[in-house]
Structures are given as structure tokens and as C-alpha cells.
């Protein structure tokens, strides 16, 4: 079916002014381009142009799922409490779960995710290892009563998700499908034109989860990540094995106690001693759950990562003012030399080759310089303690890490038997035993992905759609609809493009050229064919590429083919 629309017939109420409530580009532009309207906090109507883009994104997701043998079905949004009670999540989920009662007083909820329903769907039906694996997906509306719905479609309460669930007889099968899903998610992001990174949780940790988040890089992203050009990426909060660069500049020297009146901070200390902040060592005092005093030692210019500190000494809690008084140690002048008896010294491993430390003397107004591990104090363990930063080295290669913010577009997860055990979803294994399914779940935020594309593809004038997601691919703009050359030429090109399988819209409105240009750039049609005076005087039209701003004069007769080829080369 050719797609040939007319602007006069499309419901796309564009706005001239920036809406005050919109803080981020995607929210502002979706409102201004007449694509969405807010109904309530975090709840939106998708107007026709947005809906066209959403359907395209859904179709990309659908194709990628079908390519890996995942089948589409449709699960109910309204779900009985009993299933959630079985999994235990009726009590665990909290206020994000929207609960309701039917007329008989029975409890239900609006699905924020569908593990319970899908597990219920296959249990009792898939009985043998021979029937496995099974992988199913849906594209459906989700409801989560988010505490802070914001940024338009990026964090809604009602939103569209592609969610897939898989069932396996063994871990290898789960891993194989998980990898296939992850590859499909990468392909999905590529086809949407997203600049993305896969952030993999470190599954080496005990009790660690096997999961990967697909993050679209964006200033307004809620997550901070570090990444390397080699493809390695991690959440800043947990980024492991990041080798901090900590050049050891100085030779070993004698341990010298220095009077440092009034010096309480690293910056003061460094300038007082005339050394760099990274040549000082910051000591952070904590207490283990057993009541042992712990000193975390990190380079003076770095931040202690609480996740890593907790990993090093589980349950350790940084001291507060009262604790400092109780221990009788000075917060502003702590150090590893002669700490209180029984203090556990845990040091960032980047300090390992630093032989001459500037540290507090555990006495107000005094510090040591030339403190040397092994000689002046014993470190109990060297480990990774600091927050990863731009410029650190990649743990996988020698690349230099960058820090960026990201939007979580999708996530893949190995669930194991979390749901199948709780819900008694079992199959008969090859050896005849009855076992719970191994499960995986895989989610993509369809409407969040739409917003993420705009966050990455927009400018002062409006949206700059990648062809794969644009509501339509080409706009033809006749600059005078009452001119008896201009309008027929425009209509002819519009018709020819549609016949050639290009999605095209004709701006047939009787408006000034400026209005048409502004709307075309605001909505962001990837290619615009401008039919003006030169169509009459020189027999040419102007072909404008939205992304580059490049404009070419093309003879009328050649325009449809030239434009069609352009579009076909940009489809993904
Ligand atoms: P977040 O951490 O951003 O709240 P999540 O990790 O809770 O998301 P998942 O349960 O992994 O989300 O859901 C799968 C996908 O659904 C997410 O990767 C995201 O793209 C999308 N999604 C989740 N919550 C929302 C929301 N409130 N609005 C729009 N999309 C969402
Ligand atoms: Mg997630």
C-alpha cells in the first residue's frame, strides 16, 4: 500500500512556542511537533505521527525477535493478584504496582511486567525437555505508578514495552538464547540509528546477576556509565576493574612528621606540602558490622565508591561525627601510620606502586610525608575502591575510558528459577526428574526508545529523524498551492514517490513558505522536496536533506528517482 498523505488531512497540531513543562529535547519536540499530548502525569496520547514512528519501532523489534525464533503473543494487562501472590511480588512490588478490585472485590493489578502471567501460561502445558526451549514476546502497554514520572516518554507511567520471556531445560540453552537476545537488542538499537553501549553487570560476583543494559548515550540520561572504544562499558556506580592511573612520581624517602596547622582537606594538604593531590592519600574511616574500625585508603584526588567499599568490607558504614568522637580520631587528619589498635587497612590497588604517601597522622594539625606501605604500615588488602572516572584505563584493553550519561532502552536478564520455583512451573528432564524451568526475560521500552532517538537526533529547528523511525520519509513542499505550475509539479513528484514505495507527505496547506519550512524541520522529515519559483523558471526543484542541511537543485523529471534512491540507501 503506497503511503501518500496530505498535510491538510494529518492531525499534527504543531506548537510555535516551547511548552514550559518540558525539560528535555524529546519531550519538548514531541509536544511541539504535534506528536503527543499529556493526559495525566506520565500518561500520554500518541497522535498520528508519533503512532506511525512507534509502529515502525515495534516492527523493528518484532523482526529482530522473529529472527531469533521468538514468537509473538499477547498477554492481558489486567492480572489476578493470585499469580503475584504465588511469586511473592504482590507484597514485594510496592506502590509502583497499580492495584484494583473487580466488582466482586477480587484483587487485580495492571501489569508492570509479565513474568507471572507468562509462567502461568506455559506451566502445565510445556511438560517435557523435548518441548524446550520456548521463547515468547509481546508488544503491549505497561503501567508502573512511577514515583517521579518525568521527561515525557522517557519515564512515563503508562508506556509501551516489548517484553520477551524464554524457558529452558539447562543453563547452556538459556545462555545461548540470552546471547541471541543481546545481539538482537544491538541490532534493534543500530536500526534505530542510536549511539548505544551495552553495559554488562559483572557476573563474576557471588550472587551476581547475569544482565546487560542497552544504553543510548544522552546528556539527559539518568544513568552514568564509563566506556571504552573497545566496546567495554559499565555503570559508573559499579564499574569494576577500572585501573586508576596514578603515576608514582617520587622516590621513597624517610617517614617525616610535618606540622600542618589548620589543614583539614586534601586540597589544603596538597598545596601546603607542594605536592599534587593525587600524591596524597585520602583516608575514609568506617566501621564493620562486627565493630571493627576500617580505614579505606584511596588516592587523594579520587572518590570512594560505596558499592566497592561494601564489596571489600560487607556492611561497612562510614563513621559519623559521634563515631569519630567515640574513637577519638580526627576526621581531617586520618592516616594508615599508627592507627588505633586493630584497625583494618584496605587500600585502593592503584596506590600499590606509590612508595611515598602524604597522609594524616591521626592527630589534628599533623601529617606524615614519605609514608611507605610495608615499611610504615601494613595494608590488609589491596582492592578496587574508587569511582571510575574519565581518563582511567579500560580493564579489558589499554584504552582510555570516557564517562557519559545514558538512557536505558532495553535490558536482558537471566532469571534462573526465580519464578518457576515459586510458581511450581516444572518440566520432566531427560533423566526423568521434575525440574523448574530456567528462565530469561528481555525488555525494550518502545516509547522510551522513540524519545531516546529524538534525544540523539535533534537540533535548534526540531527533530532530525533517522529514516528508519521517521513518521514518513519524504515531504514535498509546494511553496504556492494556487500556482498552476508549482502545485501540479509537486503533486506529480508526490505521486511518483508514493508509487515507488516511498512514504511521502504533500504539504498542500495554503500557508506561507516560512510556515512550511518551519513545520517541515520541526517534524523533521528526512528529505524535503521544495517546489518553488525555479520549477517555473528553470524546471528544477530543491532537494533538502534534513540531517546535513545539504540542498541540491534537481531537474523536475529526475527528482522522484533521485529522492527514492536517497531514501532507499538510508533505510535500515
Ligand atoms: P528504569 O531503571 O529506567 O526504571 P527498569 O530497569 O525498571 O527501568 P525494566 O523492568 O528493565 O525497566 O523494563 C524494560 C524496559 O522498559 C526498560 O529498559 C525501559 O526501556 C522501559 N521502561 C521501564 N520503565 C519505563 C518507564 N517508566 N517509562 C518508559 N519506559 C520504561
Ligand atoms: Mg531495566
Coordinates of C-alpha atoms and ligand atoms in Angstrom, one line a residue:
X1 CA 0.0 0.0 0.0
X2 CA 1.6 3.3 -1.0
X3 CA 1.7 5.9 1.7
X4 CA 0.8 9.3 0.3
X5 CA -0.6 11.7 2.9
X6 CA -1.6 15.3 2.7
X7 CA -0.6 17.7 5.4
X8 CA -4.0 19.3 5.4
X9 CA -5.5 16.0 6.5
X10 CA -3.0 14.9 9.0
X11 CA -3.8 15.6 12.7
X12 CA -0.5 17.1 13.8
X13 CA -1.2 20.2 15.9
X14 CA 2.3 21.9 16.0
X15 CA 3.1 24.5 18.5
X16 CA 5.1 27.7 17.9
X17 CA 6.3 28.1 21.4
X18 CA 8.3 25.8 23.6
X19 CA 6.0 24.2 26.2
X20 CA 7.0 25.3 29.7
X21 CA 6.7 21.8 31.3
X22 CA 9.2 20.2 29.0
X23 CA 12.7 19.9 30.4
X24 CA 14.3 17.7 27.7
X25 CA 14.6 17.9 23.9
X26 CA 12.5 14.8 23.2
X27 CA 9.6 15.9 25.4
X28 CA 9.6 19.4 24.1
X29 CA 9.8 18.4 20.4
X30 CA 7.2 15.6 20.7
X31 CA 4.8 18.2 22.1
X32 CA 5.8 20.9 19.6
X33 CA 5.7 18.7 16.6
X34 CA 2.2 17.7 17.4
X35 CA 3.1 14.1 18.2
X36 CA 2.0 13.6 21.8
X37 CA -0.3 15.2 24.3
X38 CA -0.3 14.7 28.0
X39 CA -3.5 13.2 29.6
X40 CA -2.2 12.9 33.1
X41 CA 1.3 12.8 34.7
X42 CA 3.2 10.2 32.8
X43 CA 0.3 9.3 30.7
X44 CA 0.2 10.4 27.0
X45 CA -1.9 10.2 23.9
X46 CA 0.2 9.3 20.9
X47 CA -1.1 11.4 18.0
X48 CA -0.9 10.0 14.4
X49 CA 2.7 11.0 13.6
X50 CA 4.1 9.6 16.8
X51 CA 2.0 6.5 16.3
X52 CA 3.5 5.9 12.9
X53 CA 7.0 6.1 14.4
X54 CA 6.0 3.9 17.3
X55 CA 4.7 1.3 14.9
X56 CA 8.0 1.3 13.0
X57 CA 9.9 0.8 16.2
X58 CA 7.6 -2.0 17.1
X59 CA 8.2 -3.5 13.7
X60 CA 11.9 -3.4 14.1
X61 CA 11.6 -5.1 17.5
X62 CA 9.2 -7.7 16.0
X63 CA 11.6 -8.5 13.1
X64 CA 14.6 -8.9 15.4
X65 CA 12.6 -11.2 17.8
X66 CA 11.2 -13.3 15.0
X67 CA 14.7 -13.6 13.5
X68 CA 15.9 -15.4 16.7
X69 CA 12.9 -17.7 16.9
X70 CA 10.9 -15.7 19.5
X71 CA 7.2 -15.8 18.8
X72 CA 4.7 -13.0 19.3
X73 CA 1.7 -13.4 21.6
X74 CA -0.5 -11.0 23.6
X75 CA -0.9 -11.2 27.3
X76 CA -3.5 -9.5 29.4
X77 CA -2.8 -6.1 31.0
X78 CA -5.1 -6.8 33.9
X79 CA -3.7 -9.6 36.0
X80 CA -5.1 -11.5 39.0
X81 CA -3.5 -11.0 42.4
X82 CA -3.2 -14.7 42.9
X83 CA -0.4 -15.0 40.4
X84 CA 1.5 -12.2 42.1
X85 CA 0.9 -13.8 45.5
X86 CA 2.4 -17.0 44.2
X87 CA 5.6 -15.3 43.1
X88 CA 5.7 -13.3 46.2
X89 CA 5.7 -10.0 44.4
X90 CA 2.2 -8.9 45.5
X91 CA 3.9 -7.9 48.7
X92 CA 7.3 -7.1 47.4
X93 CA 6.5 -4.8 44.5
X94 CA 5.4 -1.7 46.4
X95 CA 3.4 1.3 45.3
X96 CA 4.6 1.2 41.6
X97 CA 2.2 -1.7 41.2
X98 CA -1.3 -0.3 40.4
X99 CA -3.8 -2.5 42.2
X100 CA -7.6 -2.6 41.6
X101 CA -10.6 -4.7 42.5
X102 CA -13.3 -6.1 40.3
X103 CA -17.0 -5.8 41.1
X104 CA -16.8 -8.9 43.3
X105 CA -14.0 -7.4 45.4
X106 CA -11.3 -9.6 43.9
X107 CA -7.8 -8.1 43.7
X108 CA -6.1 -7.4 40.4
X109 CA -3.2 -5.3 39.2
X110 CA -2.1 -3.6 36.0
X111 CA 0.9 -5.4 34.6
X112 CA 4.2 -3.5 35.1
X113 CA 5.9 -6.6 33.6
X114 CA 4.6 -10.1 32.8
X115 CA 6.8 -12.8 34.4
X116 CA 3.9 -14.2 36.4
X117 CA 1.4 -14.4 33.6
X118 CA 3.9 -15.9 31.1
X119 CA 5.0 -18.5 33.7
X120 CA 1.4 -19.3 34.3
X121 CA 0.9 -19.6 30.5
X122 CA 3.4 -22.3 30.0
X123 CA 3.2 -24.3 33.2
X124 CA 1.3 -27.4 32.8
X125 CA 1.4 -27.1 29.1
X126 CA 5.1 -27.4 28.4
X127 CA 5.8 -30.6 30.1
X128 CA 8.9 -32.2 28.7
X129 CA 12.5 -31.1 27.9
X130 CA 11.6 -32.1 24.4
X131 CA 9.3 -29.1 24.1
X132 CA 12.1 -26.7 25.2
X133 CA 13.3 -24.0 24.7
X134 CA 10.3 -21.8 24.3
X135 CA 10.6 -18.1 23.7
X136 CA 7.7 -15.7 23.5
X137 CA 7.2 -12.0 23.2
X138 CA 4.6 -9.3 23.2
X139 CA 4.4 -5.6 22.5
X140 CA 2.0 -4.2 25.0
X141 CA 1.1 -1.4 27.3
X142 CA 2.6 -1.4 30.7
X143 CA 1.6 0.5 33.8
X144 CA 4.0 1.5 36.6
X145 CA 2.9 4.1 39.1
X146 CA 6.4 5.7 39.0
X147 CA 7.2 8.0 41.9
X148 CA 8.6 10.6 39.6
X149 CA 7.2 10.3 36.0
X150 CA 9.2 12.8 34.0
X151 CA 10.9 13.8 30.8
X152 CA 7.9 12.9 28.7
X153 CA 8.1 9.5 27.2
X154 CA 11.4 8.7 28.8
X155 CA 9.8 7.9 32.2
X156 CA 6.1 7.5 31.8
X157 CA 3.6 5.7 34.0
X158 CA 1.8 4.1 31.0
X159 CA 4.2 3.1 28.3
X160 CA 4.7 0.5 25.6
X161 CA 7.2 -2.3 26.1
X162 CA 8.4 -5.2 24.0
X163 CA 8.9 -7.9 26.6
X164 CA 10.1 -11.4 25.9
X165 CA 10.4 -14.4 28.1
X166 CA 12.2 -17.7 27.5
X167 CA 12.1 -21.1 29.1
X168 CA 14.9 -23.6 29.1
X169 CA 15.9 -27.1 30.3
X170 CA 19.5 -26.2 31.1
X171 CA 21.9 -23.3 31.6
X172 CA 23.6 -23.7 28.2
X173 CA 20.3 -23.3 26.4
X174 CA 19.5 -20.2 28.5
X175 CA 22.9 -18.7 27.8
X176 CA 22.6 -19.3 24.1
X177 CA 19.2 -17.6 23.8
X178 CA 20.3 -14.8 26.1
X179 CA 23.2 -14.1 23.8
X180 CA 20.9 -14.2 20.8
X181 CA 18.6 -11.7 22.5
X182 CA 21.5 -9.4 23.3
X183 CA 22.6 -9.5 19.7
X184 CA 19.0 -8.7 18.6
X185 CA 19.0 -5.8 21.0
X186 CA 22.2 -4.4 19.5
X187 CA 20.7 -4.8 16.0
X188 CA 17.5 -3.1 17.2
X189 CA 19.5 -0.1 18.5
X190 CA 21.6 0.1 15.3
X191 CA 18.5 0.1 13.1
X192 CA 17.0 3.0 15.1
X193 CA 20.2 4.9 14.5
X194 CA 21.1 5.0 18.2
X195 CA 24.6 5.6 19.6
X196 CA 24.5 2.9 22.3
X197 CA 26.6 0.9 24.6
X198 CA 25.9 -2.5 26.2
X199 CA 26.5 -2.3 30.0
X200 CA 27.1 -5.7 31.4
X201 CA 26.9 -6.4 35.0
X202 CA 29.8 -8.4 36.3
X203 CA 28.5 -11.9 36.7
X204 CA 31.7 -12.9 38.5
X205 CA 30.3 -11.6 41.7
X206 CA 28.8 -14.0 44.1
X207 CA 25.0 -13.8 43.8
X208 CA 25.7 -11.5 40.8
X209 CA 23.0 -11.2 38.2
X210 CA 23.6 -12.0 34.6
X211 CA 22.2 -9.0 32.9
X212 CA 23.0 -6.4 30.2
X213 CA 21.5 -3.0 29.8
X214 CA 21.4 -1.3 26.5
X215 CA 22.1 2.4 27.0
X216 CA 21.6 5.2 24.5
X217 CA 24.2 7.8 25.2
X218 CA 22.4 11.1 26.0
X219 CA 23.2 14.1 28.2
X220 CA 19.8 13.8 29.9
X221 CA 20.2 10.1 30.6
X222 CA 19.5 9.1 34.2
X223 CA 22.4 6.6 34.3
X224 CA 26.1 7.4 34.3
X225 CA 28.4 5.0 32.5
X226 CA 32.0 4.6 31.7
X227 CA 33.0 3.1 28.4
X228 CA 35.9 2.3 26.2
X229 CA 36.2 2.4 22.4
X230 CA 36.9 -1.4 22.5
X231 CA 33.2 -1.9 23.4
X232 CA 33.6 -2.4 27.2
X233 CA 31.1 -0.4 29.2
X234 CA 29.9 -0.3 32.8
X235 CA 27.7 1.6 35.1
X236 CA 29.7 4.2 37.0
X237 CA 28.1 3.1 40.2
X238 CA 29.6 -0.4 39.9
X239 CA 32.3 0.0 37.3
X240 CA 34.8 -2.7 38.3
X241 CA 38.4 -3.3 37.5
X242 CA 38.9 0.2 36.3
X243 CA 42.6 0.8 36.7
X244 CA 43.0 4.3 38.0
X245 CA 46.1 6.0 36.6
X246 CA 48.1 7.0 39.5
X247 CA 51.6 7.9 38.4
X248 CA 54.2 7.3 41.1
X249 CA 56.3 10.4 40.8
X250 CA 58.6 10.3 43.8
X251 CA 61.3 8.2 45.2
X252 CA 61.0 6.6 48.7
X253 CA 62.1 8.8 51.5
X254 CA 62.1 8.9 55.3
X255 CA 58.9 9.0 57.2
X256 CA 58.6 12.6 58.3
X257 CA 56.0 14.1 60.6
X258 CA 55.0 17.5 59.5
X259 CA 53.2 20.3 61.4
X260 CA 50.2 21.2 59.3
X261 CA 48.3 23.8 61.3
X262 CA 44.6 24.0 60.3
X263 CA 45.0 21.6 57.4
X264 CA 41.8 19.5 57.1
X265 CA 41.2 18.8 53.4
X266 CA 43.2 17.1 50.6
X267 CA 43.4 20.4 48.6
X268 CA 44.8 22.3 51.6
X269 CA 47.3 19.5 52.3
X270 CA 48.5 19.2 48.7
X271 CA 49.1 22.9 48.4
X272 CA 50.7 23.1 51.9
X273 CA 53.1 20.3 51.1
X274 CA 53.6 21.5 47.5
X275 CA 52.6 18.1 46.1
X276 CA 49.9 17.0 43.7
X277 CA 46.5 16.0 45.1
X278 CA 47.0 12.5 43.6
X279 CA 50.2 12.1 45.6
X280 CA 48.3 12.5 48.8
X281 CA 46.2 9.6 50.2
X282 CA 42.7 10.1 51.5
X283 CA 41.7 8.0 54.5
X284 CA 38.0 7.3 55.0
X285 CA 37.0 5.7 58.3
X286 CA 34.3 3.2 58.5
X287 CA 33.1 0.5 60.9
X288 CA 32.3 -3.1 60.0
X289 CA 29.2 -4.7 61.3
X290 CA 31.4 -6.6 63.8
X291 CA 32.5 -3.2 65.2
X292 CA 36.0 -3.2 63.6
X293 CA 37.4 0.1 62.6
X294 CA 38.2 0.2 58.9
X295 CA 40.4 2.7 57.0
X296 CA 39.7 2.9 53.3
X297 CA 42.8 4.4 51.6
X298 CA 42.3 6.0 48.2
X299 CA 44.2 8.5 46.1
X300 CA 43.6 12.0 47.3
X301 CA 42.0 13.1 44.1
X302 CA 39.5 10.3 43.9
X303 CA 36.1 9.4 45.4
X304 CA 35.4 6.3 47.4
X305 CA 32.9 4.1 45.6
X306 CA 30.4 2.9 48.2
X307 CA 29.5 -0.1 46.2
X308 CA 33.1 -1.2 46.1
X309 CA 33.7 -0.3 49.7
X310 CA 30.8 -2.5 50.6
X311 CA 32.1 -5.3 48.5
X312 CA 35.5 -5.0 50.2
X313 CA 34.1 -5.0 53.7
X314 CA 30.4 -6.1 53.6
X315 CA 28.1 -3.9 55.6
X316 CA 30.8 -1.3 56.5
X317 CA 29.4 2.0 57.3
X318 CA 31.2 5.3 57.2
X319 CA 31.7 7.0 60.6
X320 CA 29.6 9.9 61.6
X321 CA 30.6 12.7 63.9
X322 CA 29.6 10.7 67.0
X323 CA 31.7 7.8 65.9
X324 CA 34.7 10.0 65.4
X325 CA 34.3 11.3 69.0
X326 CA 33.9 7.7 70.3
X327 CA 37.1 6.6 68.5
X328 CA 38.9 9.8 69.4
X329 CA 40.3 10.2 66.0
X330 CA 40.4 13.4 63.9
X331 CA 38.3 13.3 60.8
X332 CA 40.5 15.8 59.0
X333 CA 43.8 14.1 59.6
X334 CA 43.4 10.3 59.4
X335 CA 46.1 8.0 58.0
X336 CA 47.4 4.5 58.0
X337 CA 50.5 5.1 60.1
X338 CA 49.8 4.1 63.7
X339 CA 46.1 4.0 63.6
X340 CA 44.0 2.8 66.6
X341 CA 44.8 -0.8 67.5
X342 CA 43.0 -3.4 65.4
X343 CA 42.2 -1.0 62.5
X344 CA 41.8 -2.8 59.2
X345 CA 43.6 -1.0 56.4
X346 CA 42.0 -1.5 53.0
X347 CA 43.7 0.3 50.1
X348 CA 42.9 1.1 46.5
X349 CA 45.2 -1.1 44.4
X350 CA 46.2 1.9 42.3
X351 CA 48.2 3.0 45.3
X352 CA 50.3 -0.1 45.2
X353 CA 53.2 1.3 43.3
X354 CA 53.1 4.6 45.2
X355 CA 56.1 4.4 47.6
X356 CA 55.8 7.8 49.2
X357 CA 52.5 8.8 50.6
X358 CA 51.3 12.1 52.1
X359 CA 48.8 11.0 54.8
X360 CA 47.2 12.2 58.1
X361 CA 49.0 11.5 61.3
X362 CA 45.8 10.6 63.3
X363 CA 46.4 13.8 65.2
X364 CA 45.0 17.2 64.4
X365 CA 47.4 19.6 62.7
X366 CA 49.9 16.8 61.9
X367 CA 50.6 14.8 58.7
X368 CA 53.2 12.4 57.5
X369 CA 55.1 12.6 54.3
X370 CA 57.2 9.8 52.9
X371 CA 54.9 7.1 54.4
X372 CA 55.6 3.8 52.8
X373 CA 53.4 0.7 52.8
X374 CA 55.1 -2.4 54.0
X375 CA 57.6 -0.3 56.0
X376 CA 55.5 2.2 58.0
X377 CA 52.2 0.3 58.0
X378 CA 50.6 -2.9 56.7
X379 CA 47.7 -2.9 54.2
X380 CA 45.4 -5.8 54.8
X381 CA 44.0 -5.8 51.3
X382 CA 44.5 -4.0 48.1
X383 CA 41.4 -3.8 46.0
X384 CA 39.4 -1.6 43.7
X385 CA 37.8 1.2 45.8
X386 CA 37.3 4.3 43.7
X387 CA 34.6 5.7 41.5
X388 CA 35.7 5.2 37.9
X389 CA 36.5 8.5 36.1
X390 CA 37.1 9.8 32.6
X391 CA 40.8 9.1 31.8
X392 CA 41.0 5.8 33.8
X393 CA 42.2 2.8 31.9
X394 CA 40.0 0.1 30.4
X395 CA 40.2 -3.2 32.3
X396 CA 39.9 -5.1 29.0
X397 CA 42.4 -3.2 26.9
X398 CA 44.7 -0.3 27.3
X399 CA 42.2 2.2 26.1
X400 CA 41.3 5.4 27.9
X401 CA 37.8 5.4 29.4
X402 CA 35.2 8.0 28.8
X403 CA 32.3 8.9 31.0
X404 CA 28.8 9.6 29.6
X405 CA 25.2 9.6 30.6
X406 CA 22.8 7.1 29.1
X407 CA 19.1 6.2 28.7
X408 CA 18.3 2.6 29.4
X409 CA 16.5 1.5 26.2
X410 CA 16.5 -2.2 27.0
X411 CA 17.7 -4.9 29.3
X412 CA 18.2 -8.6 29.1
X413 CA 18.2 -10.7 32.2
X414 CA 18.8 -14.4 33.2
X415 CA 16.2 -15.1 35.8
X416 CA 17.1 -18.6 36.5
X417 CA 14.4 -20.4 38.5
X418 CA 13.2 -17.3 40.5
X419 CA 9.7 -17.6 39.1
X420 CA 9.5 -21.2 38.0
X421 CA 10.3 -22.4 41.5
X422 CA 8.0 -20.1 43.3
X423 CA 5.2 -20.8 40.9
X424 CA 5.9 -24.6 40.6
X425 CA 6.5 -24.4 36.8
X426 CA 8.3 -27.6 36.1
X427 CA 9.1 -30.0 33.2
X428 CA 10.3 -33.5 33.0
X429 CA 14.0 -33.6 32.3
X430 CA 15.8 -36.1 30.2
X431 CA 16.8 -38.2 33.3
X432 CA 13.1 -38.3 34.3
X433 CA 13.4 -35.8 37.1
X434 CA 10.9 -33.0 37.6
X435 CA 12.7 -29.6 37.4
X436 CA 11.8 -25.9 37.4
X437 CA 12.3 -24.1 34.1
X438 CA 15.3 -21.9 33.7
X439 CA 14.0 -18.5 32.5
X440 CA 15.2 -15.4 30.8
X441 CA 13.4 -12.1 30.3
X442 CA 14.2 -9.3 27.9
X443 CA 12.6 -5.9 27.7
X444 CA 12.7 -2.9 25.3
X445 CA 11.0 0.3 26.1
X446 CA 9.4 1.1 22.7
X447 CA 8.1 4.6 23.6
X448 CA 11.3 5.3 25.6
X449 CA 13.3 4.3 22.5
X450 CA 11.3 6.8 20.5
X451 CA 12.3 9.6 22.9
X452 CA 15.9 8.4 23.0
X453 CA 16.1 8.6 19.2
X454 CA 15.0 12.3 19.5
X455 CA 17.4 13.0 22.3
X456 CA 20.2 11.9 19.9
X457 CA 18.7 13.3 16.7
X458 CA 17.5 16.9 17.0
X459 CA 18.7 20.5 16.6
X460 CA 17.5 24.0 17.1
X461 CA 14.8 23.7 14.5
X462 CA 13.4 20.4 15.5
X463 CA 13.7 16.6 15.2
X464 CA 16.2 15.1 12.7
X465 CA 14.6 11.6 12.2
X466 CA 16.7 8.7 11.0
X467 CA 14.8 7.4 8.0
X468 CA 14.0 4.1 9.8
X469 CA 11.9 5.9 12.5
X470 CA 10.6 8.9 10.7
X471 CA 6.8 9.1 10.6
X472 CA 7.1 9.5 6.8
X473 CA 10.2 9.5 4.7
X474 CA 9.8 12.5 2.4
X475 CA 7.8 15.7 2.4
X476 CA 7.0 17.6 -0.8
X477 CA 6.6 21.3 -0.2
X478 CA 4.8 23.3 -2.9
X479 CA 5.5 26.9 -2.0
X480 CA 2.4 28.3 -3.8
X481 CA -0.6 26.0 -3.8
X482 CA -2.5 28.2 -6.2
X483 CA 0.2 28.4 -8.8
X484 CA -0.7 26.3 -11.8
X485 CA 2.8 25.0 -12.3
X486 CA 4.1 24.7 -8.8
X487 CA 1.3 22.7 -7.4
X488 CA 0.9 20.1 -10.2
X489 CA 4.7 19.6 -10.3
X490 CA 4.7 19.0 -6.5
X491 CA 1.7 16.7 -6.7
X492 CA 3.4 14.8 -9.6
X493 CA 6.5 14.2 -7.6
X494 CA 4.5 13.2 -4.5
X495 CA 2.5 10.6 -6.6
X496 CA 5.6 9.3 -8.3
X497 CA 7.4 8.8 -5.0
X498 CA 4.4 7.0 -3.5
X499 CA 4.1 4.7 -6.5
X500 CA 7.8 3.9 -6.0
X501 CA 7.1 2.7 -2.4
X502 CA 8.3 5.8 -0.6
X503 CA 6.3 7.2 2.3
X504 CA 5.6 10.7 1.3
X505 CA 3.5 13.7 2.5
X506 CA 2.5 16.7 0.5
X507 CA 2.3 20.0 2.3
X508 CA -0.8 21.1 0.5
X509 CA -1.7 23.8 3.0
X510 CA -2.2 27.3 1.8
X511 CA 0.4 28.7 4.1
X512 CA 3.5 30.9 3.7
X513 CA 6.8 29.3 2.7
X514 CA 8.2 30.1 6.1
X515 CA 5.5 28.2 8.0
X516 CA 6.0 25.2 5.8
X517 CA 9.8 25.2 6.2
X518 CA 9.5 25.6 9.9
X519 CA 7.0 22.8 10.3
X520 CA 9.0 20.5 8.0
X521 CA 12.1 21.0 10.1
X522 CA 10.2 20.8 13.4
X523 CA 8.6 17.5 12.5
X524 CA 11.9 16.5 10.9
X525 CA 11.0 14.9 7.5
X526 CA 14.4 13.3 6.5
X527 CA 14.2 14.5 2.9
X528 CA 12.3 17.6 1.7
X529 CA 11.5 18.4 -1.9
X530 CA 10.9 22.1 -2.2
X531 CA 8.9 23.2 -5.3
X532 CA 9.1 26.9 -5.8
X533 CA 9.6 29.6 -8.4
X534 CA 12.6 27.7 -10.0
X535 CA 10.2 25.0 -11.0
X536 CA 8.6 27.5 -13.3
X537 CA 11.7 29.5 -14.4
X538 CA 14.4 26.7 -14.6
X539 CA 12.4 23.4 -14.4
X540 CA 14.1 22.4 -11.1
X541 CA 13.2 21.6 -7.5
X542 CA 15.3 21.8 -4.4
X543 CA 16.1 18.6 -2.6
X544 CA 17.0 19.2 1.0
X545 CA 18.5 16.6 3.4
X546 CA 17.3 17.4 6.9
X547 CA 20.3 15.8 8.6
X548 CA 23.0 17.7 6.8
X549 CA 21.1 20.7 5.6
X550 CA 22.5 19.9 2.2
X551 CA 20.4 21.3 -0.7
X552 CA 20.6 20.3 -4.4
X553 CA 18.8 21.7 -7.4
X554 CA 17.4 18.7 -9.3
X555 CA 15.6 18.8 -12.7
X556 CA 11.9 18.0 -12.1
X557 CA 11.9 14.8 -14.1
X558 CA 14.8 13.3 -12.2
X559 CA 13.6 14.3 -8.7
X560 CA 11.5 11.2 -7.9
X561 CA 14.1 8.7 -8.7
X562 CA 16.9 10.7 -7.1
X563 CA 14.9 11.1 -3.9
X564 CA 13.8 7.5 -3.9
X565 CA 17.3 6.2 -4.2
X566 CA 18.4 8.5 -1.4
X567 CA 15.7 7.1 0.9
X568 CA 16.4 3.5 0.0
X569 CA 20.1 4.0 0.8
X570 CA 19.2 5.3 4.3
X571 CA 16.7 2.6 5.2
X572 CA 17.7 0.0 7.8
Ligands
LIG1 P1 14.3 2.1 34.9 O1 15.5 1.6 35.7 O2 14.6 3.1 33.9 O3 13.2 2.4 35.8 P2 13.7 -0.7 34.7 O4 15.0 -1.3 34.7 O5 12.8 -0.7 35.8 O6 13.8 0.8 34.1 P3 12.8 -2.8 33.0 O7 11.9 -3.5 34.0 O8 14.1 -3.4 32.7 O9 12.9 -1.3 33.4 O10 11.9 -2.7 31.7 C1 12.4 -2.9 30.4 C2 12.4 -1.6 29.6 O11 11.2 -0.9 29.7 C3 13.5 -0.6 30.1 O12 14.7 -0.9 29.7 C4 12.9 0.7 29.6 O13 13.3 0.9 28.3 C5 11.4 0.5 29.6 N1 10.9 1.2 30.8 C6 10.9 0.9 32.1 N2 10.3 1.8 32.8 C7 9.8 2.7 32.0 C8 9.1 3.9 32.1 N3 8.7 4.3 33.3 N4 8.7 4.7 31.0 C9 9.1 4.3 29.8 N5 9.8 3.2 29.6 C10 10.2 2.4 30.7
LIG2 MG1 15.9 -2.4 33.4

